Short mmCIF file of C-alpha atoms and ligand atoms in Angstrom, two decimals:
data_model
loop_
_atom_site.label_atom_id
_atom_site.label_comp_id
_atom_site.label_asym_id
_atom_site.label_seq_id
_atom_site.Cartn_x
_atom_site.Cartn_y
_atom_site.Cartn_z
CA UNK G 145 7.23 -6.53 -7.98
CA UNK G 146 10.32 -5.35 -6.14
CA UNK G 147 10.26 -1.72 -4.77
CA UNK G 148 13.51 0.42 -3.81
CA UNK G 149 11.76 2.93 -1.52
CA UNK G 150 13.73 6.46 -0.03
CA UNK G 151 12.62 8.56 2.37
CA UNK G 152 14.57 11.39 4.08
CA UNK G 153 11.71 13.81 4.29
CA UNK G 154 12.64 14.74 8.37
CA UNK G 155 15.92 13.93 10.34
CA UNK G 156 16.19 10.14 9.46
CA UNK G 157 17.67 8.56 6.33
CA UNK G 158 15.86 5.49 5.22
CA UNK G 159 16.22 2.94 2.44
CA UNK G 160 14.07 -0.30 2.07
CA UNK G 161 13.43 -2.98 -0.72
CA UNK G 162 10.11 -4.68 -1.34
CA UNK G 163 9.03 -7.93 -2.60
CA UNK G 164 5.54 -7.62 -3.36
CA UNK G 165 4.23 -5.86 -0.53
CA UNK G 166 6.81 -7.61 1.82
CA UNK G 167 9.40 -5.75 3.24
CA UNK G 168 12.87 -7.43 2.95
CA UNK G 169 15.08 -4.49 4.40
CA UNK G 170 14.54 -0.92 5.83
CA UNK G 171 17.52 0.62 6.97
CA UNK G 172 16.87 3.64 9.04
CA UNK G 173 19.97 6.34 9.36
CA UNK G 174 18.64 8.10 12.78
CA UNK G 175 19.79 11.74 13.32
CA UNK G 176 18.71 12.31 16.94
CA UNK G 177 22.75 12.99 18.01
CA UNK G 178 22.88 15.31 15.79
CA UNK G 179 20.24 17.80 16.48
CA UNK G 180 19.60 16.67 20.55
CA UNK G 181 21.84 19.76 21.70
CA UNK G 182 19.78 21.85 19.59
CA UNK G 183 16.19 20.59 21.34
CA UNK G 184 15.10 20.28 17.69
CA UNK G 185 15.79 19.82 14.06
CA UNK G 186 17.94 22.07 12.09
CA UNK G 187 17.03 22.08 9.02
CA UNK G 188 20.05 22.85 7.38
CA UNK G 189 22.16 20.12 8.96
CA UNK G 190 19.44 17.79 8.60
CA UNK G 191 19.90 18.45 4.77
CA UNK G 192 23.84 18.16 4.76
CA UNK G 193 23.86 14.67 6.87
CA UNK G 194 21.47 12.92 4.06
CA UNK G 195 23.88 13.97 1.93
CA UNK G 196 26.66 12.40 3.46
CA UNK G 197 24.51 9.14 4.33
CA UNK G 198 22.23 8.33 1.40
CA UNK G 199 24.37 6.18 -0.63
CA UNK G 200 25.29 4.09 2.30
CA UNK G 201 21.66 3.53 3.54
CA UNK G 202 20.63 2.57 -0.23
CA UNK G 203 23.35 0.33 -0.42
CA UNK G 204 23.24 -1.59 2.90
CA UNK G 205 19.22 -1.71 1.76
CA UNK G 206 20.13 -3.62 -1.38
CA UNK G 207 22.70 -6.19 0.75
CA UNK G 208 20.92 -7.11 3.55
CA UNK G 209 17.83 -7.96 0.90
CA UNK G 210 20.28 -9.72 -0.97
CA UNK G 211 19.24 -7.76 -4.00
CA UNK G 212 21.17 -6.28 -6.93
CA UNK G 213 19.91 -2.75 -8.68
CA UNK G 214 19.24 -4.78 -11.61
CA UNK G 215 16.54 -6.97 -10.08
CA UNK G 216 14.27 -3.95 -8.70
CA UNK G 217 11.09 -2.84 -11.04
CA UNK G 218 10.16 0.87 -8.94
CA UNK G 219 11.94 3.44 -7.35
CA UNK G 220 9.46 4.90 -4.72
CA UNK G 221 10.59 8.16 -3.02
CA UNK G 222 8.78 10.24 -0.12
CA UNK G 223 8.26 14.10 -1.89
CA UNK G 224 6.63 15.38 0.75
CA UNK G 225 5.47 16.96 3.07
CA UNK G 226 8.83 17.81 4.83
CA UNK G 227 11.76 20.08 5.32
CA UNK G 228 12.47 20.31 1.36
CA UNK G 229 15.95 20.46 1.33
CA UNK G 230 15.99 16.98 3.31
CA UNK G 231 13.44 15.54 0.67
CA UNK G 232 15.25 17.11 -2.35
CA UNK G 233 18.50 14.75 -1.24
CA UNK G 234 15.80 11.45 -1.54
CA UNK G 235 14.23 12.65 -4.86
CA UNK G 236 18.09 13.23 -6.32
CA UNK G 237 19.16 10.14 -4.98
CA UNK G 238 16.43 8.43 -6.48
CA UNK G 239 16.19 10.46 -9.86
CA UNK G 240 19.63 9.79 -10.72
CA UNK G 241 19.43 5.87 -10.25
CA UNK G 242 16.70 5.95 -12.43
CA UNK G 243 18.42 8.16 -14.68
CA UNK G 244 21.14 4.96 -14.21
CA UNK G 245 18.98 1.98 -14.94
CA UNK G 246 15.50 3.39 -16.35
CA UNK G 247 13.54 2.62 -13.72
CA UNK G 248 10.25 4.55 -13.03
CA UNK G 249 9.80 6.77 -10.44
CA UNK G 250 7.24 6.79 -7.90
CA UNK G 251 6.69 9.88 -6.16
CA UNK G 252 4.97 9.23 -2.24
CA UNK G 253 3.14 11.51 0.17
CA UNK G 254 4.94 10.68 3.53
CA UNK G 255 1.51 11.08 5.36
CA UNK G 256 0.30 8.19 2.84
CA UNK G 257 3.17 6.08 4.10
CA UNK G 258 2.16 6.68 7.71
CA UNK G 259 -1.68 6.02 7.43
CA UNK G 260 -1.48 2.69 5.11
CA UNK G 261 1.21 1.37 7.82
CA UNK G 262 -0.83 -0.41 9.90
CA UNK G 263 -1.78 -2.10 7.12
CA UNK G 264 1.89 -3.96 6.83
CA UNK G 265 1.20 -6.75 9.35
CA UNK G 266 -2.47 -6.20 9.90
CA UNK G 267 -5.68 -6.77 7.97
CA UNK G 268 -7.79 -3.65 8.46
CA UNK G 269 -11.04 -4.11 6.31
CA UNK G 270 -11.80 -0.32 4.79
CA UNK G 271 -13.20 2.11 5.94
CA UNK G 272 -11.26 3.25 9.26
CA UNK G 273 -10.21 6.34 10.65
CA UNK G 274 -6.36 6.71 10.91
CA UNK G 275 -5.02 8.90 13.79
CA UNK G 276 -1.49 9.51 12.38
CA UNK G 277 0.53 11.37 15.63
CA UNK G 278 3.95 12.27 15.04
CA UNK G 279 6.18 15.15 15.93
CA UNK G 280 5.16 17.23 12.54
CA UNK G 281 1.59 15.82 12.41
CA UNK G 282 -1.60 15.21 14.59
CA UNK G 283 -4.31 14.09 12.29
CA UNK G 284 -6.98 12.18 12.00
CA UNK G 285 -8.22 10.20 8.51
CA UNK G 286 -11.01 8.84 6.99
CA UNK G 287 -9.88 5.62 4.99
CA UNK G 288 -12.10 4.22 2.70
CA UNK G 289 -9.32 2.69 0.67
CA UNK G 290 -6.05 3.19 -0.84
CA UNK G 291 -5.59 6.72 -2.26
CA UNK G 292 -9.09 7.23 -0.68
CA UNK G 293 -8.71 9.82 2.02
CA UNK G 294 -10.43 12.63 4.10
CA UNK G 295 -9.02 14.66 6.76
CA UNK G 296 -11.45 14.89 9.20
CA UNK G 297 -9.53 15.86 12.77
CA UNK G 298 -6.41 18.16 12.92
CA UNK G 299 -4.59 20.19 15.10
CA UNK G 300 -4.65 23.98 15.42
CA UNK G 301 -1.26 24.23 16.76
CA UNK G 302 1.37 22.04 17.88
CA UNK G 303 1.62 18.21 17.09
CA UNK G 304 1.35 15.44 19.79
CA UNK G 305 5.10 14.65 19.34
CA UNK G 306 5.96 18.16 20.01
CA UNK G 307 4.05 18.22 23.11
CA UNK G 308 5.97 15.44 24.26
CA UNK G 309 9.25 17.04 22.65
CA UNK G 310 8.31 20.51 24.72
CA UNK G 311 7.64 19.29 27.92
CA UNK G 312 10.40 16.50 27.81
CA UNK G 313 12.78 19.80 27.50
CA UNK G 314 11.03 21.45 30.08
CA UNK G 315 11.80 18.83 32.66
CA UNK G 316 15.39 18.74 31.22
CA UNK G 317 15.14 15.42 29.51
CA UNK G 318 16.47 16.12 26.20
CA UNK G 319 15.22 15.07 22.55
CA UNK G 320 13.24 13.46 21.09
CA UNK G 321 11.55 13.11 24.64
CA UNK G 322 8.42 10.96 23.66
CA UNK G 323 9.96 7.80 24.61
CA UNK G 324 12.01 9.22 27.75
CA UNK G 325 8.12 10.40 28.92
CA UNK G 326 6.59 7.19 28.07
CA UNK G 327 9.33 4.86 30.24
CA UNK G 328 9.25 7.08 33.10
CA UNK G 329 5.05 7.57 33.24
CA UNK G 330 5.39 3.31 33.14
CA UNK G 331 6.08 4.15 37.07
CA UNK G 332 4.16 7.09 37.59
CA UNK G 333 0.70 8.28 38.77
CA UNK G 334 -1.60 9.91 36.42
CA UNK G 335 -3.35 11.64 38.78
CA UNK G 336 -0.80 13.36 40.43
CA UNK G 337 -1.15 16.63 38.57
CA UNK G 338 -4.21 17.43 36.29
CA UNK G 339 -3.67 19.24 33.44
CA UNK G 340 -5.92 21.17 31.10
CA UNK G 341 -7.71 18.78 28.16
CA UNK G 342 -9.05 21.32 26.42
CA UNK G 343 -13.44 20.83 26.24
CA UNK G 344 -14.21 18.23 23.07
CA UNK G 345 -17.27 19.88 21.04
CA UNK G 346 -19.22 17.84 19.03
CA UNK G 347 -18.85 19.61 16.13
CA UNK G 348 -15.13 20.51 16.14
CA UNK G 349 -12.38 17.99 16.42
CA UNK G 350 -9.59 19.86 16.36
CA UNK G 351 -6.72 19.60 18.89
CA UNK G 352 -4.89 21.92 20.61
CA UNK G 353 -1.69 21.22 22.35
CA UNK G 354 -0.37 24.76 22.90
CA UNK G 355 -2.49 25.41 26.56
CA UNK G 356 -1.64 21.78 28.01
CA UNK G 357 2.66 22.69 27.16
CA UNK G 358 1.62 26.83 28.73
CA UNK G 359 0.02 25.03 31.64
CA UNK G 360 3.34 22.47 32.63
CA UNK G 361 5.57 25.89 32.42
CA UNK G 362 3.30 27.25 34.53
CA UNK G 363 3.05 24.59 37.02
CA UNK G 364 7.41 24.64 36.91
CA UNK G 365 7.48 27.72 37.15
CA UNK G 366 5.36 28.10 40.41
CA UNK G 367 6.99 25.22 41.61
CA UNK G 368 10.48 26.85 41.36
CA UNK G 369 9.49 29.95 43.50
CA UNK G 370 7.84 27.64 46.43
CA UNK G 371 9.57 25.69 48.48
CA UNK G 372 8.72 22.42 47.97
CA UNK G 373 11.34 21.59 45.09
CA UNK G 374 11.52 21.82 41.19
CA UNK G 375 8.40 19.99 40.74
CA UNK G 376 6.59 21.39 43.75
CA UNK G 377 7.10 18.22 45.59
CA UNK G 378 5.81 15.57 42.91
CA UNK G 379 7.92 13.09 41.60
CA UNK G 380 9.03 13.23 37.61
CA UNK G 381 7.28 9.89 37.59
CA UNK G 382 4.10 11.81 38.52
CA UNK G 383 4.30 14.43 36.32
CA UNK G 384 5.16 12.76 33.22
CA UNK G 385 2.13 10.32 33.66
CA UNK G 386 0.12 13.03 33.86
CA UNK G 387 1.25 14.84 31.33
CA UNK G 388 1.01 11.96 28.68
CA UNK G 389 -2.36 11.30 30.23
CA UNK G 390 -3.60 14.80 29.40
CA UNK G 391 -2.63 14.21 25.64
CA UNK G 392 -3.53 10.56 25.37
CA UNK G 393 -6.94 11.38 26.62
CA UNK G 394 -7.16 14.76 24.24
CA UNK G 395 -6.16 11.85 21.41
CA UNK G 396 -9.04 9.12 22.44
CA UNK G 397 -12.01 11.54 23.10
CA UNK G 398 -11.79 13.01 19.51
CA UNK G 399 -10.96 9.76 18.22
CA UNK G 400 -14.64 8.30 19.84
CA UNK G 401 -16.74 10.93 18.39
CA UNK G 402 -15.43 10.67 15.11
CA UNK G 403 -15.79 6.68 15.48
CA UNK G 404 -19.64 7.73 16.31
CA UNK G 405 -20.02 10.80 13.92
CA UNK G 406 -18.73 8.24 10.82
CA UNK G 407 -20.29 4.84 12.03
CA UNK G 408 -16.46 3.52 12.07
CA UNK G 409 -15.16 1.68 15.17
CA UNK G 410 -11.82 0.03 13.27
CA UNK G 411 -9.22 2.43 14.05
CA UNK G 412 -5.14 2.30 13.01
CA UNK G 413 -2.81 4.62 15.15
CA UNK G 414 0.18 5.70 13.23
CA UNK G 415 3.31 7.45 13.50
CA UNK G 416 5.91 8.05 16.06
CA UNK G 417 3.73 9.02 18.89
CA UNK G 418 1.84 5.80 18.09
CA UNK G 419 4.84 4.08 19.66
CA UNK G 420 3.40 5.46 23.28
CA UNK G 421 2.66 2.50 25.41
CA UNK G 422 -0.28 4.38 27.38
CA UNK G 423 -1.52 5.68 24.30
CA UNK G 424 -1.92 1.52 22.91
CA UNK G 425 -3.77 0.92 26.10
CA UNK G 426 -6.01 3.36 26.36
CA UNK G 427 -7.09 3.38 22.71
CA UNK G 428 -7.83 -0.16 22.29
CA UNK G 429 -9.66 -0.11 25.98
CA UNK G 430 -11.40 2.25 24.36
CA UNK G 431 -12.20 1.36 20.96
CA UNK G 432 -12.88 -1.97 22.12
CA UNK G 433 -15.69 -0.38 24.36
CA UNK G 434 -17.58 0.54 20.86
CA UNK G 435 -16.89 -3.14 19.80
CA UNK G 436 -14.27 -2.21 17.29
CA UNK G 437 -11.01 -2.40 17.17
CA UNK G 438 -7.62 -0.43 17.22
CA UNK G 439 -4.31 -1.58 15.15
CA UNK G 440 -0.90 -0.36 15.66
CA UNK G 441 1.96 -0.82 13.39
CA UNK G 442 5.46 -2.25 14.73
CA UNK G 443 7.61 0.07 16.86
CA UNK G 444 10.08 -0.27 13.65
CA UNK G 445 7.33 1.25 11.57
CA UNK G 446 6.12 3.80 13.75
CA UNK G 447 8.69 6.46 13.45
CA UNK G 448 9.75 7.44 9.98
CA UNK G 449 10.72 4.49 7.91
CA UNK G 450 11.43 4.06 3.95
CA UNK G 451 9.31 0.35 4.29
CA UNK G 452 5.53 2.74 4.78
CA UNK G 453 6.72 4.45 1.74
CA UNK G 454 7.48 1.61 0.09
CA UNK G 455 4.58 -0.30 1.38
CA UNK G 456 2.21 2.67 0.22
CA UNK G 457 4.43 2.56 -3.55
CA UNK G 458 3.55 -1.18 -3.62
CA UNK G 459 -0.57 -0.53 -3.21
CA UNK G 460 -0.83 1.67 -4.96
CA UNK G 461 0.92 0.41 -8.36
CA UNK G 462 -1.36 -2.79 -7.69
CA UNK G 463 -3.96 -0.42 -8.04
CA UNK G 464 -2.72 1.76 -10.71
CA UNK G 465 -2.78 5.19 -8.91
CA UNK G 466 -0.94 7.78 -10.83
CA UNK G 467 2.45 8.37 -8.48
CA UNK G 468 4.25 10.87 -10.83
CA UNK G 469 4.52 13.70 -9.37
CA UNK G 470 8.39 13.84 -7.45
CA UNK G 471 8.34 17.35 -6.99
CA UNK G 472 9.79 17.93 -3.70
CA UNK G 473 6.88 20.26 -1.57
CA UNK G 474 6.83 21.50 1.93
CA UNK G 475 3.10 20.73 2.20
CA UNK G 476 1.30 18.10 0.81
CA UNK G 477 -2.49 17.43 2.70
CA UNK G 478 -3.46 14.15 2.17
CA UNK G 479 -7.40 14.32 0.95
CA UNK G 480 -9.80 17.22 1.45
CA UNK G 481 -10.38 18.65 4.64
CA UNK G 482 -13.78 17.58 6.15
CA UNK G 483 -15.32 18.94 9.10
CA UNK G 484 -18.29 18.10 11.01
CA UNK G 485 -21.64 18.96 10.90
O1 KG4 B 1205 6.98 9.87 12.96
P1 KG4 B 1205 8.19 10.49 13.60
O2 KG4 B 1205 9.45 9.65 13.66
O3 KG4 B 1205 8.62 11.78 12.85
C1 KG4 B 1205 7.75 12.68 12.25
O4 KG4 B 1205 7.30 12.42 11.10
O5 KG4 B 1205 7.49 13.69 12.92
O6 KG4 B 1205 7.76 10.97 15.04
C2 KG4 B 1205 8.68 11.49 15.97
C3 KG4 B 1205 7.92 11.87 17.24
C4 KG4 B 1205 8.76 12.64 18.25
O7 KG4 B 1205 8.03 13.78 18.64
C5 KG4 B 1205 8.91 11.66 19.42
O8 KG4 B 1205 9.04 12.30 20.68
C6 KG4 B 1205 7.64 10.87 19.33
O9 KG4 B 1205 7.44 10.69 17.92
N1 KG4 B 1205 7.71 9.56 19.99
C7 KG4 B 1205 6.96 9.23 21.06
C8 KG4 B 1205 7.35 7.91 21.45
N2 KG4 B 1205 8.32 7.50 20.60
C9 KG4 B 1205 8.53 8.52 19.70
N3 KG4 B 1205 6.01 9.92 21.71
C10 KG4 B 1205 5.42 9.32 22.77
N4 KG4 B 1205 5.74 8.09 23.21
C11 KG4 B 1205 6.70 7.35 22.59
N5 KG4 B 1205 6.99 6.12 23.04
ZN1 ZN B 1206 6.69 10.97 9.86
#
């Protein structure tokens, strides 16, 4: 079964073809340039630049798999959850080529695309949790097989990514500043500053990332009236390692219990933030502890990617999940909310 799958749900443009679950191209159309001087994503340009790219990224898809329009069975397309004028320029693109050739449609939850990514290069018997950290998303998953989800962590404000995103402005280091944070914590001492974790209750596993981003403009801030320099005399190295430390260990504490609360010890990170070198340590140090194991997908599939969506398209028409709904929507859960008792 060959899949053309589309996603332009965010700021990136992606295209990728599939040959029975194996991914043959995935052509990703990156945006950062465009919205760095803006320290975020503008919607509206994010929209207008799919426009201008789409074609291109389906086309250079279909060449470098060495793959005509004629030979594909599926279209899959990401419809959501996302900026909806961004996903509306996916579900056009792909509505009209199958409005070309007759080729069904397969409409694709984006969060779905994320969780099952692991899954690409990795066998990961079901069930495991899925901690899916991006820069719209900090979740955690229940997976007891394909289409087969609970949520059963979130966040109650911001997402890991924008943490990183925040404070990497903060210190001036412009956007997307995940992976700026990540190289320079590589030289850096965790311990230098502590910041806040936030206390882990048993019974709630929700994350909160707005206090740890309050407390590093506080900490700048009282280091710009004293007089030991802008970071009160640590080094960025410092500060950034202890930054990322404060989320990554927010990430693995609520990532344990659940492990205990559900019996589940095989855990898949996904999603940009899963890209964080500290963040691979730590959580298979950790999961490892329970005698389990953690799985992370490529850096290539970590940040947003048309090959998850297609990937995700491919299992579940070997299943026979109904994928017809294309209707772009702003939010789309993925599974019922579950929390603990
Ligand atoms: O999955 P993604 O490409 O887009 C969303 O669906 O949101 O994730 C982008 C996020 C950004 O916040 C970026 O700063 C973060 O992933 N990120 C990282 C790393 N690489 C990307 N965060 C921490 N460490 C990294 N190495
Ligand atoms: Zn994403």
């Amino acid at each position: 079964m060959r899949i053309l799958a589309i996603e332009s749900s965010c700021d990136d443009t992606s295209a990728a073809v599939l040959a029975d679950g194996a991914i043959l191209s995935n052509i990703v159309a990156s945006q950062d340039a465009l919205h760095a001087d803006y320290g975020g994503i503008v919607p509206e340009l994010a929209a207008r630049r799919h426009l201008e790219t789409i074609s291109t990224v389906i086309h250079r898809a279909l060449e470098q798999a060495d793959c005509e329009v004629g030979s594909i069975d599926r279209i899959a397309v990401t419809h959501g959850p996302g900026l909806v004028g961004s996903l509306l320029v996916g579900i056009a693109a792909a509505q009209g080529l199958s409005l070309r050739t007759g080729l069904p449609v397969d409409g694709i939850n984006h969060l779905e695309g994320h969780v099952l990514s692991p899954l690409v290069h990795e066998d990961v018997a079901f069930p495991f949790l899925a901690l899916l950290v991006s820069g719209g998303h900090t979740s955690l998953y229940l997976v007891r097989g394909v289409g087969e989800y609970e949520e059963v962590a979130w966040t109650r404000d911001d997402s890991a990514g924008e943490a990183f995103d925040k404070a990497a402005k903060m210190l001036g280091l412009g956007y997307p500043g995940g992976k700026v944070i990540d190289d320079l914590a590589r030289e850096g001492n965790v311990a230098s500053v502590r910041f806040p974790r936030g206390r882990v209750k048993a019974d709630d596993l929700a994350w909160s990332f707005s206090g740890l981003k309050t407390s590093l403009w506080q900490f700048l801030s009282a280091a710009t009236e004293g007089s030991a320099g802008a970071l009160g005399g640590h080094r960025l190295e410092d500060v950034s390692a202890s930054f990322q430390e404060a989320i990554v260990d927010a990430l693995v504490a609520r990532v344990l219990l659940a492990a205990e609360r559900y019996g589940v010890s095989r855990v898949a990170v996904a999603g940009g933030v899963s890209a964080n070198s500290r963040l691979r340590t730590r959580m298979t140090e950790a999961v490892g502890k329970l005698g389990g194991s953690a799985v992370f997908p490529p850096m290539n599939l970590c940040t947003d990617n048309a090959g998850m969506i297609g990937y995700a398209a491919w299992l579940r028409a070997c299943r026979g999940l109904d994928s017809t709904d294309i209707a772009a929507a702003s939010r789309l859960p993925l599974g019922q909310k579950r929390r603990l008792r």
